[in-house]
mmCIF file of C-alpha atoms in Angstrom:
data_model
loop_
_atom_site.group_PDB
_atom_site.id
_atom_site.type_symbol
_atom_site.label_atom_id
_atom_site.label_comp_id
_atom_site.label_asym_id
_atom_site.label_seq_id
_atom_site.Cartn_x
_atom_site.Cartn_y
_atom_site.Cartn_z
ATOM 1 C CA MET J 1 -108.032 68.563 34.134
ATOM 2 C CA ALA J 2 -108.478 67.713 30.680
ATOM 3 C CA HIS J 3 -105.957 66.610 28.698
ATOM 4 C CA THR J 4 -107.377 65.585 25.104
ATOM 5 C CA ILE J 5 -109.804 67.903 23.223
ATOM 6 C CA GLN J 6 -112.418 65.120 23.433
ATOM 7 C CA GLN J 7 -112.040 65.309 26.970
ATOM 8 C CA VAL J 8 -112.945 69.358 26.751
ATOM 9 C CA ILE J 9 -115.877 68.732 24.739
ATOM 10 C CA GLU J 10 -117.290 65.708 27.047
ATOM 11 C CA ASN J 11 -116.761 68.321 30.226
ATOM 12 C CA ALA J 12 -118.458 70.901 28.113
ATOM 13 C CA LYS J 13 -121.019 69.098 27.065
ATOM 14 C CA ALA J 14 -122.097 67.589 30.663
ATOM 15 C CA GLU J 15 -122.320 71.406 32.357
ATOM 16 C CA PHE J 16 -124.412 72.525 29.207
ATOM 17 C CA ILE J 17 -126.711 69.342 29.846
ATOM 18 C CA GLU J 18 -126.560 70.142 33.652
ATOM 19 C CA GLN J 19 -127.302 73.934 33.277
ATOM 20 C CA GLN J 20 -129.426 74.637 30.131
ATOM 21 C CA SER J 21 -132.576 74.497 31.989
ATOM 22 C CA ASN J 22 -131.254 77.740 34.075
ATOM 23 C CA TYR J 23 -130.732 79.785 30.783
ATOM 24 C CA GLU J 24 -133.579 81.669 28.950
ATOM 25 C CA TYR J 25 -131.197 81.731 25.920
ATOM 26 C CA PRO J 26 -128.705 78.725 25.816
ATOM 27 C CA GLU J 27 -126.626 80.134 23.616
ATOM 28 C CA ASP J 28 -125.468 82.278 26.188
ATOM 29 C CA LEU J 29 -124.467 79.336 28.272
ATOM 30 C CA ILE J 30 -122.686 78.159 24.780
ATOM 31 C CA ALA J 31 -120.726 81.110 25.352
ATOM 32 C CA GLU J 32 -119.713 80.672 28.711
ATOM 33 C CA ILE J 33 -118.798 77.210 28.802
ATOM 34 C CA ALA J 34 -117.012 77.859 25.651
ATOM 35 C CA ASP J 35 -114.840 80.174 27.509
ATOM 36 C CA SER J 36 -114.427 78.207 30.805
ATOM 37 C CA SER J 37 -113.358 75.589 28.280
ATOM 38 C CA VAL J 38 -109.964 77.109 27.533
ATOM 39 C CA PRO J 39 -107.565 76.365 29.770
ATOM 40 C CA PHE J 40 -106.024 79.711 31.929
ATOM 41 C CA TYR J 41 -101.978 78.073 31.160
ATOM 42 C CA TYR J 42 -100.290 77.686 28.276
ATOM 43 C CA ASN J 43 -99.089 74.454 29.071
ATOM 44 C CA GLN J 44 -102.817 72.803 29.387
ATOM 45 C CA ILE J 45 -103.481 74.659 25.963
ATOM 46 C CA ALA J 46 -100.451 72.842 24.599
ATOM 47 C CA GLU J 47 -101.681 69.275 25.940
ATOM 48 C CA ILE J 48 -105.190 69.862 24.723
ATOM 49 C CA ALA J 49 -103.515 70.510 21.391
ATOM 50 C CA GLN J 50 -101.097 67.355 20.967
ATOM 51 C CA SER J 51 -104.607 65.490 20.987
ATOM 52 C CA ASP J 52 -105.827 67.160 17.606
ATOM 53 C CA ILE J 53 -102.928 68.722 15.568
ATOM 54 C CA ALA J 54 -106.134 70.728 13.668
ATOM 55 C CA LEU J 55 -105.701 72.778 16.870
ATOM 56 C CA MET J 56 -102.547 73.764 15.834
ATOM 57 C CA LEU J 57 -102.835 74.053 12.397
ATOM 58 C CA ASP J 58 -106.238 75.591 11.563
ATOM 59 C CA GLU J 59 -106.700 79.486 11.612
ATOM 60 C CA PRO J 60 -109.464 80.426 13.639
ATOM 61 C CA GLU J 61 -112.437 82.027 12.390
ATOM 62 C CA LEU J 62 -112.527 84.542 15.531
ATOM 63 C CA GLY J 63 -109.092 85.199 15.293
ATOM 64 C CA ALA J 64 -106.572 84.695 17.714
ATOM 65 C CA ALA J 65 -107.916 84.900 21.413
ATOM 66 C CA SER J 66 -107.240 87.620 23.286
ATOM 67 C CA GLY J 67 -108.302 88.939 26.854
ATOM 68 C CA ASP J 68 -106.659 88.940 29.892
ATOM 69 C CA ASN J 69 -105.068 85.924 29.613
ATOM 70 C CA PHE J 70 -103.630 86.942 26.422
ATOM 71 C CA ARG J 71 -102.578 90.128 26.964
ATOM 72 C CA GLY J 72 -99.432 91.057 25.092
ATOM 73 C CA MET J 73 -99.929 87.355 23.412
ATOM 74 C CA GLU J 74 -102.520 88.065 21.131
ATOM 75 C CA ASN J 75 -100.521 86.850 17.886
ATOM 76 C CA THR J 76 -98.626 84.129 19.610
ATOM 77 C CA PRO J 77 -99.084 80.256 18.404
ATOM 78 C CA VAL J 78 -100.908 79.694 21.950
ATOM 79 C CA ALA J 79 -103.735 82.291 21.018
ATOM 80 C CA TYR J 80 -104.414 80.562 18.195
ATOM 81 C CA ILE J 81 -104.453 77.343 19.415
ATOM 82 C CA ALA J 82 -106.921 78.619 22.484
ATOM 83 C CA ALA J 83 -109.057 80.443 20.189
ATOM 84 C CA ASN J 84 -109.387 77.026 17.964
ATOM 85 C CA ILE J 85 -110.163 74.857 21.269
ATOM 86 C CA TYR J 86 -113.040 78.025 21.856
ATOM 87 C CA GLU J 87 -114.473 77.691 18.226
ATOM 88 C CA ARG J 88 -114.334 73.952 18.611
ATOM 89 C CA VAL J 89 -116.203 73.291 21.886
ATOM 90 C CA GLN J 90 -118.868 76.168 20.462
ATOM 91 C CA GLN J 91 -119.412 74.363 17.408
ATOM 92 C CA GLU J 92 -119.847 70.700 19.109
ATOM 93 C CA LEU J 93 -122.244 72.546 21.973
ATOM 94 C CA PHE J 94 -124.018 74.300 19.087
ATOM 95 C CA GLU J 95 -124.735 70.749 17.362
ATOM 96 C CA LEU J 96 -125.665 69.437 21.320
ATOM 97 C CA LEU J 97 -128.407 72.543 21.048
ATOM 98 C CA TYR J 98 -129.771 71.332 17.877
ATOM 99 C CA GLU J 99 -129.881 67.755 18.875
ATOM 100 C CA ILE J 100 -132.101 68.434 21.755
ATOM 101 C CA GLN J 101 -134.560 71.016 19.970
ATOM 102 C CA ASN J 102 -134.961 68.477 17.413
ATOM 103 C CA GLN J 103 -136.025 66.114 20.230
ATOM 104 C CA ARG J 104 -138.503 68.721 21.885
ATOM 105 C CA GLU J 105 -140.137 69.012 18.760
ATOM 106 C CA ALA J 106 -139.995 65.826 17.814
ATOM 107 C CA ALA J 107 -142.216 64.596 20.907
#
């Protein structure tokens, strides 16, 4: 289990690189990986948030996390931190995708 946001991002990037050839639309894979990168347990979300204060302070563009894991908890700090984890991983994966696409075009 990842304990910092950097570990979460590194794991997500490794999974993206490994799986990208299986997807016609890599954007779908990015959404899947970003979603699965958000821990299920609140204490794990809090542990990751400790590694980067911005995860606790930034307001996520998508709003608070929702879904089965956050039913009844939609407007809590944990839901906002989870959304920030999702957005950070998603952003990093899109940057990786653009790098890969640029390398392919240059070759």
